[in-house]
Tab-separated table of C-alpha atoms and ligand atoms in Angstrom:
chain	number	residue	atom	x	y	z
A	20	MET	CA	103.466	91.562	136.645
A	21	ARG	CA	100.820	92.470	133.903
A	22	TYR	CA	97.832	90.569	133.846
A	23	TYR	CA	95.250	90.148	131.058
A	24	ILE	CA	91.604	88.613	130.923
A	25	GLY	CA	92.592	86.713	128.019
A	26	ASP	CA	94.535	84.384	130.745
A	27	LEU	CA	92.619	84.521	134.204
A	28	LYS	CA	92.318	80.874	133.356
A	29	ASN	CA	95.983	80.390	134.498
A	30	HIS	CA	95.772	82.418	137.728
A	31	VAL	CA	92.639	81.009	139.450
A	32	GLY	CA	92.868	81.665	143.058
A	33	GLN	CA	95.372	84.674	142.471
A	34	ILE	CA	94.596	88.382	143.219
A	35	VAL	CA	95.338	90.263	140.116
A	36	GLU	CA	95.353	93.843	139.260
A	37	LEU	CA	93.306	94.277	135.892
A	38	LYS	CA	93.303	97.655	133.925
A	39	GLY	CA	90.492	98.034	131.159
A	40	TRP	CA	87.122	99.924	130.034
A	41	VAL	CA	84.084	99.483	131.457
A	42	TYR	CA	81.593	97.699	128.770
A	43	ASN	CA	78.529	97.656	131.530
A	44	SER	CA	77.965	97.984	134.901
A	45	ARG	CA	74.618	97.252	136.929
A	46	SER	CA	73.928	97.076	140.607
A	47	SER	CA	71.295	93.962	142.024
A	48	GLY	CA	70.445	94.089	145.692
A	49	LYS	CA	73.755	93.945	147.501
A	50	VAL	CA	76.065	92.963	144.530
A	51	LYS	CA	77.446	95.363	141.759
A	52	PHE	CA	78.982	93.880	138.872
A	53	VAL	CA	81.495	95.433	136.170
A	54	GLU	CA	81.875	93.952	133.061
A	55	LEU	CA	85.212	94.702	131.898
A	56	ARG	CA	87.083	94.534	128.797
A	57	ASP	CA	90.858	94.810	127.989
A	58	GLY	CA	91.246	93.809	124.528
A	59	THR	CA	91.751	90.112	125.276
A	60	GLY	CA	88.479	89.424	126.676
A	61	MET	CA	85.507	90.505	128.958
A	62	VAL	CA	85.401	89.531	132.463
A	63	SER	CA	82.098	89.828	134.804
A	64	CYS	CA	83.858	91.943	138.353
A	65	VAL	CA	81.784	91.025	141.432
A	66	PHE	CA	81.919	93.858	144.061
A	67	PHE	CA	80.390	92.453	147.422
A	68	ARG	CA	80.053	94.709	150.299
A	69	GLY	CA	82.550	93.536	153.483
A	70	GLU	CA	84.438	91.583	150.673
A	71	CYS	CA	85.934	94.498	148.576
A	72	LYS	CA	86.680	97.999	150.033
A	73	GLU	CA	84.085	100.303	151.055
A	74	SER	CA	85.636	103.021	148.856
A	75	ALA	CA	85.200	100.948	145.949
A	76	LEU	CA	81.478	100.887	146.626
A	77	GLU	CA	81.666	104.691	146.634
A	78	ILE	CA	83.549	104.796	142.850
A	79	PHE	CA	81.527	102.165	141.369
A	80	GLU	CA	78.622	105.078	141.695
A	81	LYS	CA	80.995	107.030	139.320
A	82	LEU	CA	81.183	104.561	136.710
A	83	SER	CA	80.084	105.307	133.313
A	84	GLN	CA	80.380	103.295	129.798
A	85	GLU	CA	83.960	103.145	128.701
A	86	CYS	CA	85.174	105.083	131.156
A	87	SER	CA	88.815	103.138	131.944
A	88	VAL	CA	89.620	101.390	135.305
A	89	LYS	CA	92.177	99.488	137.342
A	90	ILE	CA	90.252	96.689	138.984
A	91	THR	CA	91.993	94.317	141.650
A	92	GLY	CA	90.566	91.066	142.595
A	93	ILE	CA	90.805	87.311	142.879
A	94	VAL	CA	90.141	85.204	139.785
A	95	ARG	CA	87.427	82.505	140.654
A	96	LYS	CA	85.823	79.971	138.517
A	97	HIS	CA	82.055	81.304	137.638
A	98	PRO	CA	79.598	79.540	139.638
A	99	LYS	CA	77.533	78.320	136.642
A	100	HIS	CA	79.534	78.331	133.533
A	101	GLU	CA	82.377	76.307	132.313
A	102	ASN	CA	85.359	77.727	131.331
A	103	VAL	CA	84.100	81.352	132.516
A	104	TYR	CA	86.322	83.193	135.114
A	105	GLU	CA	85.048	85.992	137.265
A	106	ILE	CA	86.974	88.246	139.389
A	107	GLY	CA	86.124	88.839	142.939
A	108	ALA	CA	86.778	92.511	143.256
A	109	GLN	CA	88.721	94.114	146.430
A	110	ASN	CA	89.527	97.511	145.046
A	111	LEU	CA	88.321	99.954	142.493
A	112	GLU	CA	90.265	103.174	140.679
A	113	ILE	CA	88.980	105.384	137.771
A	114	ILE	CA	91.585	106.036	135.460
A	115	GLY	CA	89.873	108.292	132.434
A	116	ALA	CA	86.369	109.290	132.893
A	117	SER	CA	84.101	108.972	129.730
A	118	VAL	CA	81.113	111.297	130.350
A	119	ASP	CA	78.126	110.926	127.889
A	120	TYR	CA	80.058	108.048	125.510
A	121	PRO	CA	77.908	108.685	122.745
A	122	ILE	CA	77.313	104.819	121.554
A	123	SER	CA	74.702	103.364	123.853
A	124	PRO	CA	73.447	99.968	123.850
A	125	LYS	CA	70.254	101.229	122.028
A	126	GLU	CA	70.266	101.001	118.178
A	127	HIS	CA	71.909	103.680	116.039
A	128	GLY	CA	71.848	104.467	112.851
A	129	VAL	CA	74.794	103.534	110.446
A	130	ASP	CA	75.323	106.978	109.389
A	131	PHE	CA	76.305	107.447	113.385
A	132	LEU	CA	78.124	104.529	113.475
A	133	MET	CA	80.418	105.551	110.696
A	134	GLU	CA	80.890	108.953	112.191
A	135	ASN	CA	81.722	107.162	115.522
A	136	ARG	CA	83.778	104.324	113.867
A	137	HIS	CA	86.714	105.077	116.183
A	138	LEU	CA	84.771	104.237	119.079
A	139	TRP	CA	82.378	101.733	117.190
A	140	ILE	CA	85.279	99.459	116.795
A	141	ARG	CA	84.680	98.869	121.003
A	142	SER	CA	81.586	97.205	120.616
A	143	LYS	CA	81.472	93.389	120.588
A	144	LYS	CA	80.741	92.593	116.936
A	145	GLN	CA	83.046	94.837	115.663
A	146	MET	CA	85.925	93.565	118.019
A	147	ALA	CA	84.744	89.756	116.712
A	148	ALA	CA	84.813	91.186	112.763
A	149	LEU	CA	88.374	92.536	113.228
A	150	ARG	CA	89.866	89.327	115.247
A	151	VAL	CA	88.437	87.781	112.114
A	152	ARG	CA	89.987	89.651	109.787
A	153	HIS	CA	93.320	89.335	111.910
A	154	GLU	CA	93.140	85.619	111.647
A	155	LEU	CA	92.602	85.529	107.991
A	156	ILE	CA	95.674	87.881	107.408
A	157	LYS	CA	97.835	85.304	109.163
A	158	ALA	CA	95.671	82.219	107.498
A	159	ILE	CA	96.946	83.909	104.069
A	160	ARG	CA	100.456	84.310	104.730
A	161	ASP	CA	100.817	80.582	106.486
A	162	PHE	CA	98.958	79.539	103.246
A	163	PHE	CA	101.267	80.490	100.754
A	164	ASP	CA	104.528	80.845	103.078
A	165	GLY	CA	103.825	77.030	103.280
A	166	ARG	CA	103.618	76.202	99.922
A	167	GLY	CA	106.851	77.595	98.811
A	168	PHE	CA	105.640	81.609	97.366
A	169	THR	CA	107.926	84.184	98.115
A	170	LEU	CA	105.949	87.436	99.359
A	171	THR	CA	107.449	90.132	96.903
A	172	ASP	CA	104.907	93.097	97.281
A	173	ALA	CA	104.015	95.298	94.527
A	174	PRO	CA	104.761	99.426	94.800
A	175	ILE	CA	101.597	101.456	95.601
A	176	PHE	CA	102.719	103.970	93.646
A	177	THR	CA	102.322	102.956	89.659
A	178	PRO	CA	103.178	104.844	86.554
A	179	SER	CA	100.034	102.887	84.461
A	180	ALA	CA	96.675	101.184	84.969
A	181	CYS	CA	96.335	97.648	85.678
A	182	GLU	CA	92.436	97.128	86.081
A	183	GLY	CA	91.433	99.917	83.269
A	184	THR	CA	91.701	103.789	83.362
A	185	THR	CA	87.888	104.678	84.641
A	186	ASN	CA	88.900	104.466	88.693
A	187	LEU	CA	92.179	105.231	88.859
A	188	PHE	CA	93.063	107.765	91.533
A	189	GLU	CA	95.574	110.021	90.065
A	190	THR	CA	98.408	111.883	92.550
A	191	LYS	CA	101.778	113.753	92.019
A	192	TYR	CA	104.892	111.850	92.368
A	193	PHE	CA	107.021	115.433	92.112
A	194	ASP	CA	106.506	116.404	88.294
A	195	GLU	CA	104.990	113.401	87.678
A	196	LYS	CA	101.756	112.221	87.038
A	197	MET	CA	101.027	108.676	88.602
A	198	TYR	CA	98.585	106.598	90.309
A	199	LEU	CA	97.517	104.799	93.599
A	200	SER	CA	97.815	100.663	92.585
A	201	GLN	CA	94.391	99.180	91.807
A	202	SER	CA	96.276	95.499	91.834
A	203	GLY	CA	99.933	94.272	92.271
A	204	GLN	CA	99.098	91.455	89.488
A	205	LEU	CA	101.626	92.964	86.747
A	206	TYR	CA	104.408	93.457	89.156
A	207	MET	CA	103.878	89.978	90.520
A	208	GLU	CA	104.245	88.606	86.999
A	209	ALA	CA	107.536	90.009	86.764
A	210	THR	CA	108.746	88.578	89.867
A	211	ALA	CA	107.033	85.252	89.242
A	212	ALA	CA	109.638	84.958	86.558
A	213	ALA	CA	112.717	85.599	88.971
A	214	LEU	CA	110.923	83.248	91.894
A	215	GLY	CA	108.206	81.252	90.090
A	216	LYS	CA	105.844	81.080	92.714
A	217	VAL	CA	104.951	84.569	94.268
A	218	TYR	CA	102.473	86.761	95.726
A	219	CYS	CA	102.023	90.326	97.217
A	220	PHE	CA	99.533	91.583	99.870
A	221	GLY	CA	98.485	95.067	100.389
A	222	PRO	CA	96.107	97.923	100.169
A	223	THR	CA	94.762	98.974	96.633
A	224	PHE	CA	92.629	101.958	95.550
A	225	ARG	CA	89.873	102.169	93.310
A	226	ALA	CA	87.736	105.698	92.653
A	227	GLU	CA	84.273	103.478	92.399
A	228	LYS	CA	81.634	106.430	91.962
A	229	SER	CA	79.298	103.869	93.144
A	230	LYS	CA	77.543	102.866	97.040
A	231	THR	CA	77.400	99.387	96.796
A	232	ARG	CA	77.695	96.942	100.075
A	233	ARG	CA	80.474	95.044	98.602
A	234	HIS	CA	82.749	98.117	97.274
A	235	LEU	CA	85.698	99.891	98.881
A	236	ILE	CA	87.456	102.486	97.870
A	237	GLU	CA	90.995	101.565	99.434
A	238	PHE	CA	90.790	97.620	99.773
A	239	TRP	CA	93.344	94.638	100.616
A	240	MET	CA	94.096	92.387	97.995
A	241	VAL	CA	96.224	88.953	98.392
A	242	GLU	CA	97.604	88.461	94.479
A	243	PRO	CA	99.448	85.005	93.854
A	244	GLU	CA	101.032	84.284	90.586
A	245	VAL	CA	102.617	81.393	89.372
A	246	ALA	CA	104.968	80.638	86.588
A	247	PHE	CA	103.808	77.634	83.843
A	248	ASN	CA	100.156	77.473	85.945
A	249	ASP	CA	97.114	77.591	83.122
A	250	MET	CA	93.829	78.344	84.096
A	251	TYR	CA	92.625	75.303	85.228
A	252	ASP	CA	95.436	75.106	87.698
A	253	ASN	CA	94.942	78.855	88.872
A	254	MET	CA	91.180	77.171	89.811
A	255	ASP	CA	92.909	74.217	91.805
A	256	LEU	CA	94.869	76.759	93.762
A	257	ALA	CA	91.987	79.284	94.333
A	258	GLU	CA	89.614	76.461	95.871
A	259	GLU	CA	92.494	74.901	97.894
A	260	PHE	CA	92.981	78.695	99.251
A	261	VAL	CA	89.466	79.216	100.149
A	262	GLU	CA	88.664	76.077	101.540
A	263	TYR	CA	92.027	76.595	103.845
A	264	LEU	CA	90.794	79.629	104.998
A	265	VAL	CA	87.043	78.804	105.775
A	266	GLN	CA	88.129	75.943	107.646
A	267	ARG	CA	90.891	77.657	109.715
A	268	SER	CA	88.716	80.295	110.400
A	269	LEU	CA	86.055	77.798	111.805
A	270	ALA	CA	88.409	75.880	114.035
A	271	ASN	CA	90.509	79.089	114.914
A	272	CYS	CA	87.395	82.042	115.316
A	273	ALA	CA	84.762	79.798	117.006
A	274	GLU	CA	84.164	82.303	119.539
A	275	GLU	CA	84.137	85.109	117.051
A	276	LEU	CA	81.827	83.753	114.913
A	277	ARG	CA	79.234	82.875	117.907
A	278	VAL	CA	79.179	86.785	118.686
A	279	LEU	CA	78.802	87.263	115.277
A	280	GLU	CA	75.828	85.142	115.040
A	281	ARG	CA	77.144	83.335	112.004
A	282	ASP	CA	75.094	80.037	110.759
A	283	LEU	CA	78.204	77.556	110.343
A	284	SER	CA	76.055	75.275	108.823
A	285	LYS	CA	76.432	77.538	105.657
A	286	LEU	CA	80.658	77.346	106.204
A	287	GLN	CA	81.112	73.997	107.097
A	288	PRO	CA	80.350	72.654	103.223
A	289	VAL	CA	82.737	74.572	102.085
A	290	LYS	CA	85.423	72.044	100.696
A	291	ARG	CA	87.096	70.960	97.634
A	292	PRO	CA	85.837	70.790	94.654
A	293	PHE	CA	84.021	73.910	94.216
A	294	PRO	CA	81.475	73.873	90.856
A	295	ARG	CA	83.008	75.274	87.670
A	296	LEU	CA	80.471	76.870	85.184
A	297	HIS	CA	81.518	77.938	81.481
A	298	TYR	CA	80.125	81.723	81.458
A	299	ARG	CA	77.426	80.500	78.874
A	300	GLU	CA	76.332	77.694	81.465
A	301	ALA	CA	76.116	80.527	84.477
A	302	VAL	CA	73.796	82.818	81.812
A	303	ASP	CA	71.549	80.179	80.936
A	304	MET	CA	70.845	80.001	84.821
A	305	ILE	CA	70.385	83.928	85.307
A	306	LEU	CA	68.339	84.199	81.864
A	307	LYS	CA	65.320	81.945	83.698
A	308	GLU	CA	65.200	84.276	86.861
A	309	ASN	CA	66.271	87.770	85.028
A	310	PRO	CA	64.985	87.782	81.418
A	311	GLN	CA	66.339	90.976	81.042
A	312	PHE	CA	70.356	90.349	81.240
A	313	LYS	CA	71.944	90.384	77.883
A	314	ALA	CA	74.575	87.510	77.111
A	315	GLY	CA	77.531	88.845	76.824
A	316	ASP	CA	77.619	91.613	79.713
A	317	ASP	CA	79.137	91.164	82.969
A	318	PHE	CA	77.505	90.363	85.908
A	319	GLY	CA	75.516	92.616	88.249
A	320	ALA	CA	75.325	91.633	92.027
A	321	PRO	CA	71.958	89.950	91.159
A	322	ASP	CA	73.056	87.734	88.460
A	323	GLU	CA	76.014	86.617	90.810
A	324	ALA	CA	73.761	86.044	93.518
A	325	ILE	CA	71.250	83.976	91.255
A	326	VAL	CA	74.141	81.421	90.599
A	327	SER	CA	75.289	81.003	93.681
A	328	ALA	CA	72.269	80.181	95.320
A	329	LYS	CA	72.418	77.049	93.169
A	330	PHE	CA	74.837	75.629	95.333
A	331	ASP	CA	76.114	75.206	99.029
A	332	ARG	CA	79.811	76.559	98.527
A	333	PRO	CA	81.477	79.038	96.107
A	334	VAL	CA	81.448	78.513	92.934
A	335	PHE	CA	83.804	79.293	89.555
A	336	VAL	CA	82.424	81.036	86.626
A	337	HIS	CA	85.187	80.502	83.932
A	338	HIS	CA	85.379	82.067	80.254
A	339	PHE	CA	83.707	85.493	80.495
A	340	PRO	CA	83.402	87.437	77.145
A	341	ALA	CA	86.924	88.665	76.577
A	342	ALA	CA	85.406	92.335	75.840
A	343	VAL	CA	84.358	92.331	79.360
A	344	LYS	CA	87.613	91.309	80.836
A	345	ALA	CA	91.108	93.226	81.303
A	346	PHE	CA	93.372	93.279	78.563
A	347	TYR	CA	95.858	91.126	79.923
A	348	MET	CA	93.798	88.193	79.945
A	349	LYS	CA	94.380	85.404	77.460
A	350	GLU	CA	91.695	84.833	74.867
A	351	ASP	CA	91.060	81.063	74.894
A	352	PRO	CA	92.180	80.001	70.946
A	353	LYS	CA	89.635	77.146	71.614
A	354	ASP	CA	86.805	78.814	72.595
A	355	PRO	CA	87.646	82.532	70.698
A	356	GLY	CA	85.798	85.338	72.153
A	357	TYR	CA	86.315	84.003	75.595
A	358	ALA	CA	88.928	84.734	78.337
A	359	MET	CA	90.976	81.911	80.201
A	360	GLY	CA	90.086	83.546	83.589
A	361	SER	CA	87.623	82.417	86.039
A	362	ASP	CA	85.812	84.497	89.616
A	363	LEU	CA	84.914	83.020	92.077
A	364	LEU	CA	81.543	83.507	93.942
A	365	ALA	CA	80.579	83.252	97.576
A	366	SER	CA	78.319	81.200	98.686
A	367	GLU	CA	74.805	83.234	100.094
A	368	GLY	CA	75.097	86.007	97.467
A	369	PHE	CA	78.204	87.424	99.005
A	370	GLY	CA	79.399	87.979	95.537
A	371	GLU	CA	82.898	87.652	93.567
A	372	ILE	CA	85.587	87.534	95.968
A	373	ILE	CA	88.112	86.179	93.487
A	374	GLY	CA	89.079	87.380	90.128
A	375	GLY	CA	92.211	85.252	87.822
A	376	GLY	CA	93.225	83.169	85.124
A	377	GLN	CA	95.952	83.191	82.719
A	378	ARG	CA	97.539	85.815	80.861
A	379	GLU	CA	98.452	86.549	77.933
A	380	ASP	CA	101.904	85.554	76.829
A	381	ASN	CA	102.222	86.277	73.354
A	382	LEU	CA	104.282	89.360	72.580
A	383	GLU	CA	102.054	90.670	69.702
A	384	ILE	CA	98.783	89.636	70.766
A	385	LEU	CA	99.313	91.842	74.104
A	386	HIS	CA	100.904	94.498	72.585
A	387	LYS	CA	97.114	94.410	70.397
A	388	LYS	CA	95.136	94.588	73.379
A	389	ILE	CA	96.994	97.228	74.959
A	390	HIS	CA	96.415	99.401	71.709
A	391	GLU	CA	92.601	98.186	71.891
A	392	HIS	CA	92.303	99.227	75.368
A	393	GLY	CA	93.260	102.704	74.779
A	394	LEU	CA	96.673	102.077	77.090
A	395	LYS	CA	99.778	104.195	76.392
A	396	GLU	CA	102.641	101.659	74.823
A	397	GLU	CA	105.329	103.328	76.488
A	398	ASP	CA	104.057	102.495	80.176
A	399	PHE	CA	103.794	98.890	79.545
A	400	LYS	CA	107.024	98.571	77.956
A	401	TRP	CA	108.847	96.627	80.760
A	402	TYR	CA	105.781	94.447	80.756
A	403	LEU	CA	105.989	93.872	77.267
A	404	ASP	CA	109.637	92.388	78.044
A	405	LEU	CA	108.416	89.844	80.307
A	406	ARG	CA	107.084	88.395	76.798
A	407	ARG	CA	110.369	89.519	74.891
A	408	TYR	CA	112.641	87.352	77.044
A	409	GLY	CA	111.511	83.697	78.029
A	410	THR	CA	108.168	84.466	78.000
A	411	PHE	CA	105.766	81.854	79.816
A	412	GLN	CA	102.625	80.376	80.166
A	413	HIS	CA	101.179	81.876	83.875
A	414	SER	CA	98.510	82.463	85.984
A	415	GLY	CA	97.416	84.369	88.878
A	416	PHE	CA	94.361	85.867	90.877
A	417	GLY	CA	93.453	88.445	93.755
A	418	LEU	CA	91.041	87.549	96.521
A	419	GLY	CA	89.380	90.894	98.478
A	420	LEU	CA	90.116	90.630	101.869
A	421	GLU	CA	87.476	92.420	102.986
A	422	ARG	CA	84.636	90.480	101.032
A	423	THR	CA	85.796	87.597	102.250
A	424	VAL	CA	86.018	88.688	105.711
A	425	ALA	CA	82.139	89.596	105.086
A	426	TRP	CA	81.063	86.416	103.685
A	427	ILE	CA	83.194	84.407	106.794
A	428	CYS	CA	81.428	86.687	109.310
A	429	GLY	CA	78.388	87.182	107.736
A	430	LEU	CA	78.431	90.774	107.541
A	431	PRO	CA	76.082	92.333	104.966
A	432	HIS	CA	78.322	95.446	104.256
A	433	VAL	CA	82.215	95.763	103.834
A	434	ARG	CA	82.296	98.911	106.170
A	435	GLU	CA	82.415	96.487	109.071
A	436	THR	CA	85.252	94.346	107.848
A	437	ILE	CA	88.140	96.767	107.740
A	438	PRO	CA	89.265	99.355	110.990
A	439	PHE	CA	88.679	102.396	108.936
A	440	PRO	CA	86.456	102.034	106.075
A	441	ARG	CA	86.901	104.531	102.940
A	442	LEU	CA	84.174	104.369	100.910
A	443	TYR	CA	82.734	106.691	98.467
A	444	GLY	CA	81.494	109.787	99.973
A	445	ARG	CA	83.087	108.676	103.687
A	446	SER	CA	86.643	109.286	104.453
A	447	TYR	CA	86.132	110.397	108.042
A	448	PRO	CA	87.325	109.145	110.633
B	504	4AD	O1	88.818	90.966	89.857
B	504	4AD	P1	89.652	92.005	90.220
B	504	4AD	O2	89.650	93.524	89.650
B	504	4AD	O3	91.216	91.388	89.793
B	504	4AD	C1	92.181	92.188	90.079
B	504	4AD	O4	92.439	93.272	90.379
B	504	4AD	C2	93.444	91.140	88.936
B	504	4AD	N1	94.765	92.106	88.867
B	504	4AD	C3	93.892	90.442	90.053
B	504	4AD	C4	94.894	89.257	89.986
B	504	4AD	O5	94.629	88.440	89.044
B	504	4AD	N2	95.948	89.257	90.482
B	504	4AD	O6	89.815	92.001	91.924
B	504	4AD	C5	90.191	91.061	92.480
B	504	4AD	C6	88.992	91.024	93.760
B	504	4AD	C7	87.379	91.123	93.590
B	504	4AD	O7	87.151	89.848	93.083
B	504	4AD	C8	87.171	91.388	94.869
B	504	4AD	O8	87.232	90.413	96.311
B	504	4AD	C9	88.076	92.182	95.062
B	504	4AD	O9	89.372	92.166	94.871
B	504	4AD	N3	87.849	93.968	95.367
B	504	4AD	C10	87.200	94.627	95.887
B	504	4AD	N4	87.129	94.534	96.905
B	504	4AD	C11	86.300	95.716	97.824
B	504	4AD	N5	86.263	96.713	97.136
B	504	4AD	C12	86.779	96.962	95.897
B	504	4AD	N6	85.667	97.986	95.192
B	504	4AD	C13	86.803	95.793	95.068
B	504	4AD	N7	87.486	95.201	93.861
B	504	4AD	C14	87.841	94.388	93.955
B	505	MG	MG1	86.557	91.265	89.272
């Protein structure tokens, strides 16, 4: 039988054999301690002369940070702490040595940690962030699967641009030129016409030549698309979704959020309804604090922070100027020049986590927009077909997984929200 640290509460009084890595070891008088981790948790293994084999005490002296070991001992309740267990160790074997492990408990610079990302992920906070990421991935799937959506994943190799041509990754597809997908949206519009409520969830790629705390070159995005929804239905769906993600993290990741020292009082108010501002209202707020801002421009990170600081939960900004948004966004016939889309800004200045809106469903207008944006019509022939054969009002959005993990974990930089980040200037390890 294999025993795991995470299951010890079911084995109190039994002798178990654990395999894992030494997080820490120390001696205090006659007692020696190993803090052991095995991926399911951490446990203190206590070595007492007389209680454990004499050879175990000799081997103890050879332990070093992150060497892999096998420890046999009896499971006990911790004498002081409720729901904490410890091992009264009897035997110790080293499986694999670890000489001069580079990451010590002292402070390291970020470049050093990034260079050693493959080892850094063994640290407590990094493990906690990766577990929150995992919980969010499951929550995303459960949310949509539980509401009648069908997962229809989009291709990664794409012949055309979705989010503008400036940050496309070009690659070869035999003799043809192709791009890595920036978004699965256009394909979701097609599958929505087949299956009604659909989503895709996968990696997307943007060659953004900027080093910011929020931009990854490769990031994961979930993109629902719903036939016959308008931009307001779309915001309703987005806020129900984000409330679900936050409340589920609070319920299921309490321990991880504790390790991350997250201030939970900042997440608890994340409940529907979220405030909704017209772009012009948001601009008025921004101009009071940043008079340099030019009405008509897209928001920079400091502008987003000004707006989100006014609220205790995420805030929608809708009706951005059509000129700063993608070709597919429907312009509001009742508010000319403004697009029927919205961004959702996370609270505490964590920035935009969702972008989306209502799609242009008129063939002629879409045709014109494709030309105005300098895109090649032949690449979008199939996309225009969706307007030729039973066009339909429809809306959707994309939520960036890593920015959402960063916000929920309270991590200032997205590099710690994905196991192996791809950043501008970093593609190793
Ligand atoms: O606002 P964006 O560009 O919207 C789209 O791609 C739409 N096609 C989505 C849709 O309607 N189906 O990106 C959506 C979200 C952003 O709000 C942000 O959370 C995330 O994707 N995102 C990034 N995350 C990390 N690094 C980057 N470089 C990102 N670019 C966008
Ligand atoms: Mg956006």
